[in-house]
Coordinates of C-alpha atoms and ligand atoms in Angstrom, one line a residue:
X1 CA 178.2 72.4 15.5
X2 CA 180.7 69.5 16.5
X3 CA 179.6 66.6 16.3
X4 CA 183.3 65.0 17.1
X5 CA 182.7 63.3 13.3
X6 CA 186.7 63.6 11.9
X7 CA 185.6 64.3 8.5
X8 CA 183.2 66.8 9.3
X9 CA 185.9 69.0 11.4
X10 CA 188.0 68.3 8.0
X11 CA 185.9 70.1 5.8
X12 CA 184.0 73.0 8.0
X13 CA 187.5 73.7 9.7
X14 CA 187.5 74.8 13.2
X15 CA 183.7 75.3 14.6
X16 CA 183.0 78.6 15.3
X17 CA 182.8 79.2 19.2
X18 CA 179.4 78.2 20.4
X19 CA 178.5 80.2 23.7
X20 CA 177.2 77.7 26.2
X21 CA 173.7 77.6 27.7
X22 CA 173.4 79.2 30.9
X23 CA 169.7 78.1 31.5
X24 CA 166.6 76.6 30.1
X25 CA 165.7 79.5 27.5
X26 CA 169.8 79.7 26.7
X27 CA 168.9 76.0 25.9
X28 CA 166.5 76.8 23.6
X29 CA 167.8 79.7 21.7
X30 CA 171.1 77.6 21.2
X31 CA 168.9 74.5 19.7
X32 CA 166.9 76.8 17.6
X33 CA 170.5 78.3 15.8
X34 CA 171.4 74.5 15.6
X35 CA 168.2 74.3 13.6
X36 CA 168.4 77.4 11.8
X37 CA 165.0 78.6 13.0
X38 CA 164.0 82.4 12.6
X39 CA 166.7 82.6 10.0
X40 CA 169.4 82.2 12.6
X41 CA 168.1 85.5 14.2
X42 CA 167.3 85.9 18.0
X43 CA 165.7 89.0 19.0
X44 CA 163.9 89.4 22.3
X45 CA 162.3 92.7 24.0
X46 CA 161.4 94.1 27.3
X47 CA 157.7 95.2 27.2
X48 CA 156.6 97.2 30.6
X49 CA 153.6 99.0 30.7
X50 CA 154.6 102.6 31.8
X51 CA 152.5 102.6 35.0
X52 CA 154.8 102.4 37.9
X53 CA 158.8 102.6 38.3
X54 CA 160.8 99.8 37.4
X55 CA 162.0 97.7 40.5
X56 CA 164.5 94.8 41.1
X57 CA 162.0 92.2 39.3
X58 CA 161.7 93.8 36.3
X59 CA 165.8 94.3 36.1
X60 CA 165.9 90.5 36.0
X61 CA 163.9 90.8 33.4
X62 CA 165.9 93.8 31.7
X63 CA 169.6 91.9 31.9
X64 CA 167.6 88.4 30.7
X65 CA 166.0 89.8 27.5
X66 CA 169.3 92.5 26.7
X67 CA 171.7 89.7 27.8
X68 CA 170.1 87.0 25.1
X69 CA 170.2 89.5 22.9
X70 CA 174.0 90.8 23.7
X71 CA 175.5 87.0 24.0
X72 CA 173.9 85.7 20.9
X73 CA 174.3 88.8 18.8
X74 CA 171.0 89.5 18.5
X75 CA 168.7 92.5 19.3
X76 CA 165.9 93.6 22.6
X77 CA 163.5 96.0 21.8
X78 CA 162.1 98.0 24.4
X79 CA 158.3 98.3 23.9
X80 CA 155.6 100.2 26.3
X81 CA 152.7 98.0 26.9
X82 CA 150.8 100.9 27.0
X83 CA 147.2 99.9 26.0
X84 CA 145.7 101.4 29.3
X85 CA 145.4 105.1 29.0
X86 CA 143.7 105.0 32.8
X87 CA 146.9 104.2 34.7
X88 CA 149.7 105.5 32.2
X89 CA 152.1 108.5 31.9
X90 CA 154.6 109.9 30.6
X91 CA 156.7 110.4 34.0
X92 CA 157.0 106.4 33.9
X93 CA 157.5 106.1 29.8
X94 CA 160.8 108.9 30.4
X95 CA 161.8 107.0 34.2
X96 CA 161.4 103.7 32.6
X97 CA 164.1 105.0 29.8
X98 CA 166.4 106.1 32.0
X99 CA 166.7 103.5 34.2
X100 CA 167.6 100.9 31.5
X101 CA 170.4 103.2 30.4
X102 CA 171.4 103.4 33.7
X103 CA 171.4 99.5 34.0
X104 CA 173.9 99.7 30.7
X105 CA 172.0 98.8 28.7
X106 CA 170.6 100.3 24.5
X107 CA 168.1 99.4 22.8
X108 CA 169.7 101.5 19.6
X109 CA 166.7 102.7 17.4
X110 CA 164.0 100.1 18.9
X111 CA 162.0 102.3 21.0
X112 CA 158.4 101.4 20.8
X113 CA 154.8 101.4 21.6
X114 CA 152.1 99.2 21.8
X115 CA 150.4 102.2 20.7
X116 CA 151.9 102.5 17.8
X117 CA 150.2 99.5 16.7
X118 CA 146.8 100.6 17.0
X119 CA 145.2 100.7 14.1
X120 CA 146.8 97.2 12.6
X121 CA 145.1 96.0 15.6
X122 CA 141.9 97.6 15.2
X123 CA 142.2 96.2 11.3
X124 CA 143.2 92.6 12.8
X125 CA 140.0 92.9 15.1
X126 CA 137.7 93.5 12.4
X127 CA 139.3 90.4 10.6
X128 CA 138.5 88.0 12.9
X129 CA 135.3 89.4 13.1
X130 CA 134.8 88.5 9.5
X131 CA 136.0 85.0 9.9
X132 CA 133.3 85.0 12.2
X133 CA 136.2 84.6 15.3
X134 CA 135.0 88.3 17.4
X135 CA 132.0 89.1 18.5
X136 CA 130.5 92.6 19.9
X137 CA 129.4 91.2 23.4
X138 CA 126.6 94.2 25.4
X139 CA 127.1 91.7 29.0
X140 CA 128.4 94.1 31.7
X141 CA 131.7 93.2 32.8
X142 CA 129.7 91.2 35.9
X143 CA 127.7 89.4 33.5
X144 CA 130.8 88.6 31.2
X145 CA 133.1 87.1 34.7
X146 CA 129.7 85.3 35.7
X147 CA 129.3 83.6 32.2
X148 CA 133.1 82.8 32.1
X149 CA 132.8 79.8 34.8
X150 CA 135.5 78.4 37.0
X151 CA 137.8 75.8 36.8
X152 CA 135.3 73.6 37.8
X153 CA 132.4 75.0 36.3
X154 CA 132.6 75.4 32.4
X155 CA 131.6 78.6 30.6
X156 CA 127.9 79.8 29.6
X157 CA 127.8 81.5 26.1
X158 CA 126.8 84.5 25.8
X159 CA 123.3 85.5 24.3
X160 CA 125.5 87.8 21.7
X161 CA 127.8 85.0 20.7
X162 CA 126.0 84.2 17.4
X163 CA 125.6 87.4 16.2
X164 CA 125.9 87.9 12.2
X165 CA 129.2 89.0 10.7
X166 CA 127.6 92.4 9.6
X167 CA 126.1 93.2 13.1
X168 CA 129.4 92.8 14.8
X169 CA 131.1 94.9 12.1
X170 CA 128.5 97.3 12.2
X171 CA 128.7 97.7 16.2
X172 CA 132.5 97.6 16.6
X173 CA 132.7 100.7 14.1
X174 CA 130.0 102.5 16.0
X175 CA 132.2 101.6 19.1
X176 CA 135.2 103.1 17.8
X177 CA 133.2 106.2 16.3
X178 CA 132.6 107.0 19.9
X179 CA 128.7 106.3 19.9
X180 CA 128.7 104.2 23.5
X181 CA 129.6 105.1 26.8
X182 CA 132.4 103.2 28.7
X183 CA 131.6 99.9 29.4
X184 CA 128.3 99.4 27.3
X185 CA 129.6 97.1 25.0
X186 CA 133.5 95.0 24.5
X187 CA 134.3 92.5 21.7
X188 CA 135.1 89.2 22.2
X189 CA 137.4 86.3 20.6
X190 CA 134.6 83.3 19.8
X191 CA 136.8 81.2 20.8
X192 CA 135.5 77.9 23.6
X193 CA 133.3 78.5 26.5
X194 CA 133.7 74.7 27.6
X195 CA 138.1 75.0 27.1
X196 CA 139.4 73.9 30.1
X197 CA 142.1 76.8 30.3
X198 CA 139.6 79.8 31.0
X199 CA 142.0 82.9 28.9
X200 CA 140.0 80.6 25.4
X201 CA 136.7 80.8 26.9
X202 CA 135.5 84.1 24.5
X203 CA 138.1 86.5 26.4
X204 CA 137.5 90.5 26.1
X205 CA 139.6 91.7 22.9
X206 CA 138.2 95.5 22.9
X207 CA 136.8 97.8 25.7
X208 CA 135.2 101.2 25.6
X209 CA 137.5 103.6 27.4
X210 CA 136.6 107.5 26.6
X211 CA 139.9 108.7 28.1
X212 CA 142.9 110.0 26.3
X213 CA 146.0 108.6 26.2
X214 CA 149.7 110.1 26.6
X215 CA 150.6 109.2 23.0
X216 CA 147.7 108.8 21.2
X217 CA 145.9 111.7 22.8
X218 CA 141.8 111.6 21.7
X219 CA 142.4 109.6 18.7
X220 CA 140.9 106.5 20.0
X221 CA 138.1 105.7 22.6
X222 CA 138.4 102.5 22.4
X223 CA 141.3 100.0 24.0
X224 CA 142.8 96.5 22.9
X225 CA 143.4 94.0 25.6
X226 CA 147.1 93.1 27.0
X227 CA 146.5 89.8 25.5
X228 CA 145.8 90.9 22.2
X229 CA 148.1 93.5 21.7
X230 CA 151.1 91.4 22.7
X231 CA 152.1 88.7 21.0
X232 CA 150.8 90.7 17.4
X233 CA 153.2 94.0 18.6
X234 CA 156.0 90.9 18.9
X235 CA 155.1 89.8 15.2
X236 CA 155.0 93.4 13.7
X237 CA 158.6 93.4 15.6
X238 CA 159.7 90.5 14.4
X239 CA 160.2 89.2 18.1
X240 CA 161.7 85.3 18.0
X241 CA 161.7 84.6 21.6
X242 CA 159.1 86.7 23.6
X243 CA 160.0 86.0 27.7
X244 CA 157.9 86.1 30.4
X245 CA 156.6 85.6 33.2
X246 CA 155.3 82.1 34.8
X247 CA 152.1 84.0 35.5
X248 CA 151.7 84.2 31.5
X249 CA 152.3 80.4 31.1
X250 CA 148.3 79.9 30.5
X251 CA 147.6 82.8 29.1
X252 CA 150.7 81.0 26.1
X253 CA 147.4 78.9 24.3
X254 CA 145.7 82.3 23.6
X255 CA 148.9 83.8 22.2
X256 CA 149.4 81.7 19.4
X257 CA 145.5 81.4 18.7
X258 CA 145.9 84.5 17.4
X259 CA 148.9 84.0 15.7
X260 CA 147.3 81.5 14.2
X261 CA 144.0 82.8 13.3
X262 CA 145.4 86.5 12.1
X263 CA 147.8 84.4 9.5
X264 CA 150.7 86.6 10.8
X265 CA 153.3 85.6 8.9
X266 CA 155.8 86.3 11.1
X267 CA 155.6 83.8 14.3
X268 CA 157.1 84.4 17.4
X269 CA 157.0 82.2 20.8
X270 CA 156.7 82.9 24.5
X271 CA 159.1 81.4 27.0
X272 CA 158.0 81.6 30.8
X273 CA 160.5 82.0 33.2
X274 CA 160.0 82.6 37.0
X275 CA 160.0 85.9 38.3
X276 CA 161.9 87.3 41.2
X277 CA 160.6 87.7 44.5
X278 CA 162.7 88.9 47.3
X279 CA 162.8 88.6 51.2
X280 CA 161.9 92.1 53.4
X281 CA 160.2 93.8 50.1
X282 CA 157.1 94.2 48.2
X283 CA 157.3 94.0 44.3
X284 CA 154.1 94.8 43.6
X285 CA 153.8 98.3 41.4
X286 CA 150.1 98.7 42.9
X287 CA 151.4 98.5 46.0
X288 CA 154.7 100.4 45.9
X289 CA 152.5 103.0 44.2
X290 CA 150.3 102.8 47.6
X291 CA 153.9 103.1 49.3
X292 CA 153.9 106.2 47.6
X293 CA 150.9 108.0 46.9
X294 CA 150.0 107.7 50.8
X295 CA 153.0 108.9 52.1
X296 CA 154.6 106.1 53.6
X297 CA 158.1 106.8 51.6
X298 CA 159.5 109.4 50.0
X299 CA 159.1 109.0 46.4
X300 CA 159.2 106.6 44.0
X301 CA 163.3 106.9 44.3
X302 CA 163.3 106.7 48.6
X303 CA 166.3 105.2 48.8
X304 CA 164.1 102.3 51.1
X305 CA 161.8 101.5 47.6
X306 CA 162.9 98.4 45.5
X307 CA 162.9 100.8 42.2
X308 CA 166.0 100.8 40.6
X309 CA 165.3 104.6 41.0
X310 CA 165.4 104.0 44.9
X311 CA 168.4 101.7 44.3
X312 CA 170.6 104.3 43.0
X313 CA 169.8 106.7 44.9
X314 CA 170.4 104.5 47.7
X315 CA 174.2 104.3 45.9
X316 CA 173.8 100.8 44.2
X317 CA 176.0 100.3 41.4
X318 CA 174.7 99.0 38.0
X319 CA 177.8 96.7 37.7
X320 CA 176.0 94.6 41.1
X321 CA 172.5 94.7 40.0
X322 CA 174.0 93.3 36.7
X323 CA 175.7 91.0 39.3
X324 CA 173.1 90.0 41.2
X325 CA 170.8 89.3 38.1
X326 CA 173.3 86.9 36.8
X327 CA 174.0 85.1 40.3
X328 CA 169.5 84.4 40.9
X329 CA 169.9 82.6 37.7
X330 CA 166.7 81.8 35.1
X331 CA 164.5 78.8 36.6
X332 CA 161.0 77.8 35.5
X333 CA 160.1 77.5 39.6
X334 CA 159.1 80.6 41.8
X335 CA 161.2 81.1 44.7
X336 CA 162.4 83.8 47.2
X337 CA 165.7 85.0 46.7
X338 CA 167.4 86.5 50.2
X339 CA 167.8 90.3 50.3
X340 CA 171.5 89.3 51.8
X341 CA 172.4 88.5 48.1
X342 CA 172.0 91.7 46.7
X343 CA 173.8 93.4 49.2
X344 CA 176.3 90.8 49.0
X345 CA 176.9 91.5 45.1
X346 CA 176.7 95.5 45.9
X347 CA 179.4 95.2 48.8
X348 CA 181.4 93.3 46.4
X349 CA 181.3 96.1 43.7
X350 CA 181.9 99.1 46.6
X351 CA 184.6 96.9 48.5
X352 CA 186.5 97.3 44.5
X353 CA 186.0 101.0 43.9
X354 CA 184.5 103.0 46.5
X355 CA 187.4 105.1 48.2
X356 CA 187.7 105.2 51.6
X357 CA 186.8 108.5 53.9
X358 CA 186.4 109.5 57.4
X359 CA 183.1 110.5 58.6
X360 CA 182.2 110.3 62.2
X361 CA 178.5 109.8 62.9
X362 CA 177.5 110.4 66.5
X363 CA 180.3 112.6 67.0
X364 CA 182.2 113.1 70.6
X365 CA 185.0 115.5 71.1
X366 CA 188.8 114.6 72.1
X367 CA 191.1 117.2 73.2
X368 CA 194.8 116.2 73.2
X369 CA 196.3 118.2 75.6
X370 CA 200.1 117.7 74.7
X371 CA 199.6 118.5 71.0
X372 CA 200.4 122.2 70.2
X373 CA 197.4 124.6 69.9
X374 CA 196.6 126.1 66.4
X375 CA 198.9 123.2 64.8
X376 CA 197.9 121.5 61.5
X377 CA 199.2 118.7 60.4
X378 CA 198.1 117.4 57.0
X379 CA 198.7 113.6 57.2
X380 CA 198.2 111.1 54.1
X381 CA 195.7 108.8 53.7
X382 CA 195.2 106.2 51.5
X383 CA 192.2 106.6 49.1
X384 CA 192.0 102.6 48.7
X385 CA 194.0 99.8 49.8
X386 CA 192.3 97.2 47.1
X387 CA 193.6 99.8 44.4
X388 CA 197.2 101.1 44.8
X389 CA 196.7 103.8 41.6
X390 CA 193.8 105.3 44.0
X391 CA 196.5 107.1 45.8
X392 CA 196.6 109.2 49.0
X393 CA 195.0 112.3 49.9
X394 CA 195.7 114.9 52.9
X395 CA 193.9 114.9 56.2
X396 CA 194.3 117.4 58.6
X397 CA 195.3 116.6 61.9
X398 CA 195.1 119.1 65.1
X399 CA 194.5 119.3 68.5
X400 CA 190.8 118.6 69.1
X401 CA 189.3 116.0 67.1
X402 CA 186.0 114.5 67.0
X403 CA 185.6 110.2 67.3
X404 CA 182.7 108.3 67.4
X405 CA 180.9 108.6 70.6
X406 CA 180.3 104.6 70.4
X407 CA 183.9 103.8 70.2
X408 CA 184.2 105.2 74.0
X409 CA 183.0 103.5 77.3
X410 CA 184.0 104.9 80.6
X411 CA 183.3 100.9 82.2
X412 CA 184.4 98.7 79.2
X413 CA 183.4 95.4 78.6
X414 CA 185.6 92.2 78.2
X415 CA 187.3 92.1 75.2
X416 CA 186.8 96.1 74.4
X417 CA 189.6 97.8 72.6
X418 CA 188.5 100.8 71.7
X419 CA 189.0 103.6 73.6
X420 CA 188.5 103.8 77.7
X421 CA 190.6 105.9 80.6
X422 CA 193.8 104.7 80.8
X423 CA 193.2 102.5 77.4
X424 CA 196.1 104.0 74.5
X425 CA 194.3 103.2 70.6
X426 CA 195.6 103.5 67.3
X427 CA 194.1 106.6 65.0
X428 CA 194.0 105.9 61.5
X429 CA 196.8 107.2 59.4
X430 CA 197.4 109.4 62.6
X431 CA 199.0 109.1 65.8
X432 CA 198.6 106.3 68.8
X433 CA 196.3 108.7 71.9
X434 CA 196.0 107.6 75.4
X435 CA 192.5 108.1 77.3
X436 CA 193.6 110.9 80.2
X437 CA 189.9 111.9 81.6
X438 CA 186.7 112.4 81.1
X439 CA 184.7 115.7 81.4
X440 CA 181.1 115.5 82.1
X441 CA 178.2 118.0 81.9
X442 CA 177.8 118.7 85.7
X443 CA 174.3 119.3 85.0
X444 CA 173.1 115.7 83.1
X445 CA 176.3 113.7 83.7
X446 CA 176.8 113.1 79.8
X447 CA 180.4 112.5 78.5
X448 CA 180.8 116.4 76.8
X449 CA 184.6 115.5 75.9
X450 CA 187.8 113.4 76.7
X451 CA 190.8 114.6 77.4
X452 CA 193.7 112.7 75.4
X453 CA 197.5 113.1 75.1
X454 CA 199.3 111.8 72.0
X455 CA 202.9 109.6 71.1
X456 CA 204.4 112.3 68.9
X457 CA 206.6 108.8 67.8
X458 CA 203.5 106.8 66.2
X459 CA 202.9 109.0 63.4
X460 CA 201.4 107.5 60.2
X461 CA 200.8 104.3 62.7
X462 CA 204.3 103.4 63.5
X463 CA 204.8 101.2 66.3
X464 CA 207.5 102.9 68.6
X465 CA 208.7 100.7 70.6
X466 CA 206.8 97.3 69.5
X467 CA 204.2 97.5 72.3
X468 CA 200.7 96.3 70.8
X469 CA 197.4 98.5 70.5
X470 CA 194.5 96.4 69.4
X471 CA 192.1 99.4 68.6
X472 CA 191.8 101.6 65.2
X473 CA 189.7 104.4 65.6
X474 CA 188.5 106.5 62.7
X475 CA 188.1 110.5 63.8
X476 CA 188.0 113.6 62.3
X477 CA 189.7 117.2 62.7
X478 CA 187.0 119.5 64.8
X479 CA 188.4 122.4 63.5
X480 CA 188.3 121.3 59.3
X481 CA 185.3 118.7 59.8
X482 CA 182.3 119.4 58.1
X483 CA 178.6 118.8 59.3
X484 CA 176.1 117.0 57.1
X485 CA 173.5 115.3 57.3
X486 CA 173.5 110.8 57.5
X487 CA 170.6 109.0 56.3
X488 CA 170.6 105.0 57.8
X489 CA 168.3 103.1 56.1
X490 CA 167.1 99.4 57.4
X491 CA 164.6 96.6 55.8
X492 CA 161.5 99.1 54.4
X493 CA 159.5 96.0 56.0
X494 CA 160.0 94.7 59.1
X495 CA 159.5 91.0 58.4
X496 CA 160.4 88.3 55.5
X497 CA 157.5 88.1 53.9
X498 CA 155.4 91.3 53.9
X499 CA 152.6 90.2 51.3
X500 CA 151.4 87.4 54.2
X501 CA 148.7 88.8 56.1
X502 CA 146.2 88.0 58.5
X503 CA 143.2 87.9 57.0
X504 CA 141.7 91.8 56.9
X505 CA 145.0 93.3 57.3
X506 CA 147.0 95.4 54.8
X507 CA 150.4 94.8 53.5
X508 CA 151.2 98.3 55.2
X509 CA 151.0 96.7 58.8
X510 CA 154.5 95.0 58.2
X511 CA 156.0 98.3 57.6
X512 CA 159.4 98.6 59.5
X513 CA 158.4 102.0 61.4
X514 CA 162.5 102.4 62.1
X515 CA 163.0 101.8 58.1
X516 CA 165.1 105.5 58.1
X517 CA 167.0 107.6 60.7
X518 CA 168.4 110.5 60.2
X519 CA 171.5 111.6 62.1
X520 CA 171.9 115.5 61.3
X521 CA 174.9 116.2 63.0
X522 CA 177.3 113.5 61.9
X523 CA 181.1 115.2 60.7
X524 CA 183.1 114.3 57.8
X525 CA 186.5 115.1 55.7
X526 CA 186.3 118.6 54.5
X527 CA 187.1 117.1 51.0
X528 CA 183.4 115.2 51.2
X529 CA 181.8 118.6 51.2
X530 CA 182.5 119.2 47.8
X531 CA 181.2 115.4 46.8
X532 CA 179.0 114.9 43.9
X533 CA 175.5 113.6 44.1
X534 CA 175.8 109.8 43.1
X535 CA 179.4 109.5 44.5
X536 CA 180.3 106.6 46.5
X537 CA 182.7 106.1 49.4
X538 CA 183.4 103.7 52.4
X539 CA 183.0 105.6 55.4
X540 CA 185.7 103.8 57.4
X541 CA 184.5 101.0 60.2
X542 CA 180.8 102.4 59.0
X543 CA 179.6 101.3 55.7
X544 CA 179.1 102.1 52.0
X545 CA 177.7 105.7 51.9
X546 CA 176.2 108.1 49.1
X547 CA 175.9 111.3 48.2
X548 CA 172.0 112.1 48.3
X549 CA 170.6 114.5 45.3
X550 CA 170.2 116.3 48.2
X551 CA 173.5 117.5 49.2
X552 CA 175.2 120.9 49.0
X553 CA 178.7 122.6 49.9
X554 CA 177.0 124.2 52.6
X555 CA 174.6 121.1 53.9
X556 CA 176.2 117.5 52.6
X557 CA 173.6 114.9 52.8
X558 CA 174.9 111.3 52.3
X559 CA 172.4 108.1 52.3
X560 CA 174.1 104.8 54.0
X561 CA 174.1 102.4 51.0
X562 CA 174.7 99.2 53.2
X563 CA 176.7 98.3 56.6
X564 CA 180.1 96.7 56.2
X565 CA 178.9 93.1 57.9
X566 CA 178.1 90.6 55.0
X567 CA 174.9 88.3 56.1
X568 CA 175.2 86.4 53.0
X569 CA 178.3 84.4 53.8
X570 CA 176.3 83.4 56.9
X571 CA 173.3 82.5 55.4
X572 CA 175.0 80.5 51.9
X573 CA 176.8 78.0 54.8
X574 CA 173.8 77.7 56.8
X575 CA 171.9 77.1 53.6
X576 CA 175.1 74.2 52.4
X577 CA 174.7 72.6 55.7
Ligands
LIG601 P1 151.9 94.3 38.0 O1 152.9 94.5 39.1 O2 151.2 95.6 37.3 O3 151.4 93.4 37.3 P2 154.4 93.7 35.5 O4 155.8 93.8 37.0 O5 153.7 92.6 34.9 O6 153.1 94.6 36.5 P3 155.4 95.2 33.7 O7 155.5 96.7 33.2 O8 154.3 94.2 32.8 O9 154.8 94.9 34.9 O10 156.8 94.2 33.5 C1 157.6 93.9 32.1 C2 158.3 93.2 32.5 O11 158.9 92.7 33.4 C3 157.4 91.7 32.2 O12 158.0 90.9 30.8 C4 157.1 91.3 33.0 O13 157.3 89.8 32.9 C5 158.9 91.3 33.8 N1 158.7 91.7 35.2 C6 157.8 92.3 36.1 N2 157.7 91.8 37.3 C7 158.9 91.1 37.5 C8 159.7 89.8 38.4 N3 159.4 90.8 39.9 N4 160.6 89.3 37.7 C9 161.1 88.8 36.8 N5 160.3 89.7 35.8 C10 159.2 90.8 36.1
LIG602 MG1 152.1 93.0 33.4

């Protein structure tokens, strides 16, 4: 460290670059490094329970844990916290790994499972029994809950609290051997029924569950509780900074109690940070699971879900999500982040990298009367004005085109610069056209096509005689365009805080009935038929879109990732006022 002392810096040479602290956890780590704690090691872990898909809140924790390891030259483990076989599944184990990799992080060969440690945890439980620090309790779950007391009422000791060590050992071994049915007995720590911290009032360490586990099969019929598994797993793996969300602050004394009482050689420390909450969405896995099982969405990877899998399908980039996590920072106080910030980070990335193409979502036919029938001109269209290296592609121009139905008005309002009878507009990459006549279905009065003329001297957007044309429209050749399905998404919930519901009602009352609109017959540039699933584009003037896994050359399918309009800038301005 540079102390500012001349003599110091002369003897030690130029100081090694020390990264600056970006948040309070980094400050703690820098201080630990300065004092030589943990032999200068930084070792974190991301500990998901495989009982659901990862969501954007988990992304915050992933970016934090893996990010700290990267920043301080340390390591980050992936550890599945798989202590509850009733809710866990290999489907989740696999999706979680895929999602973390997709986000751009790597745990190398450090993939672990709390279930790897079941035997060790069991031995530690026996050790506590032998120390007189744990006992087998025959009370029912209700009696235990009741006896625990409340914040204002102290707990009452279980009548099994003073069981002799030998009897506890015998019963615990028979619990393991499968002699007792579910729910008949538990192992509890013997700490302090009068503690102001409820977590210290003889918490349950093991419960009986005659249930196969996705990894250990039928080997166990007793399973450790989260609190009894977590800190010890950290200790086994040599974790230095065990970072979790604020709800676990009150569990920290218990975490430390186990480390102390088990006389563990390595002593990890737990630090808590504020979880991510976001407007217009829910982040509880239990609620997300309900949306899936009740068919409110099409699956965990529905593009409206706040899951990583859903966001990937929607067209989010890993860089946008990482950037978002960086911008929201790491704090000690809970808050809610505006969904618009996430979209803002996404646009920032897509604006740089997504190729521009033309797609007409709600087609209206245009016939250019003075353009030769059967003629095709392949015009050069630039792929990305932000990236000169992106080059151009040929797009076909023909006598019959489609434009967006919304880009024409028979009776234009004031300041309407798009197409209307007698007005001239520019077709992007092509020519000026003027609307001469409107053709309607005589029966319904619906406009079926526009008859237009073009100015051959305006090719490629050249202005023939300096006349001004204010509107520029996107278009596709009717002959060449490919029919496509386009899925437009809006917020999954209609209100900012979907978790706030009147008593007796359920969060699902806040679902947005218009969160998905399917357009079955859009028309896209011919090149888009071959778009690989997952490829992203800007549909000019429409937004960013991404080819869905359902896409095929016969039936291209695109998801709208995000619109072009950025509401974040406005929100930011309002906030600073
Ligand atoms: P549940 O929704 O079932 O309570 P969980 O969201 O805590 O579960 P875990 O699988 O235990 O799910 O989470 C793994 C890690 O991700 C934990 O360290 C947890 O603190 C962190 N995490 C979960 N949700 C968020 C969130 N919204 N913001 C930040 N971190 C989160
Ligand atoms: Mg959890």
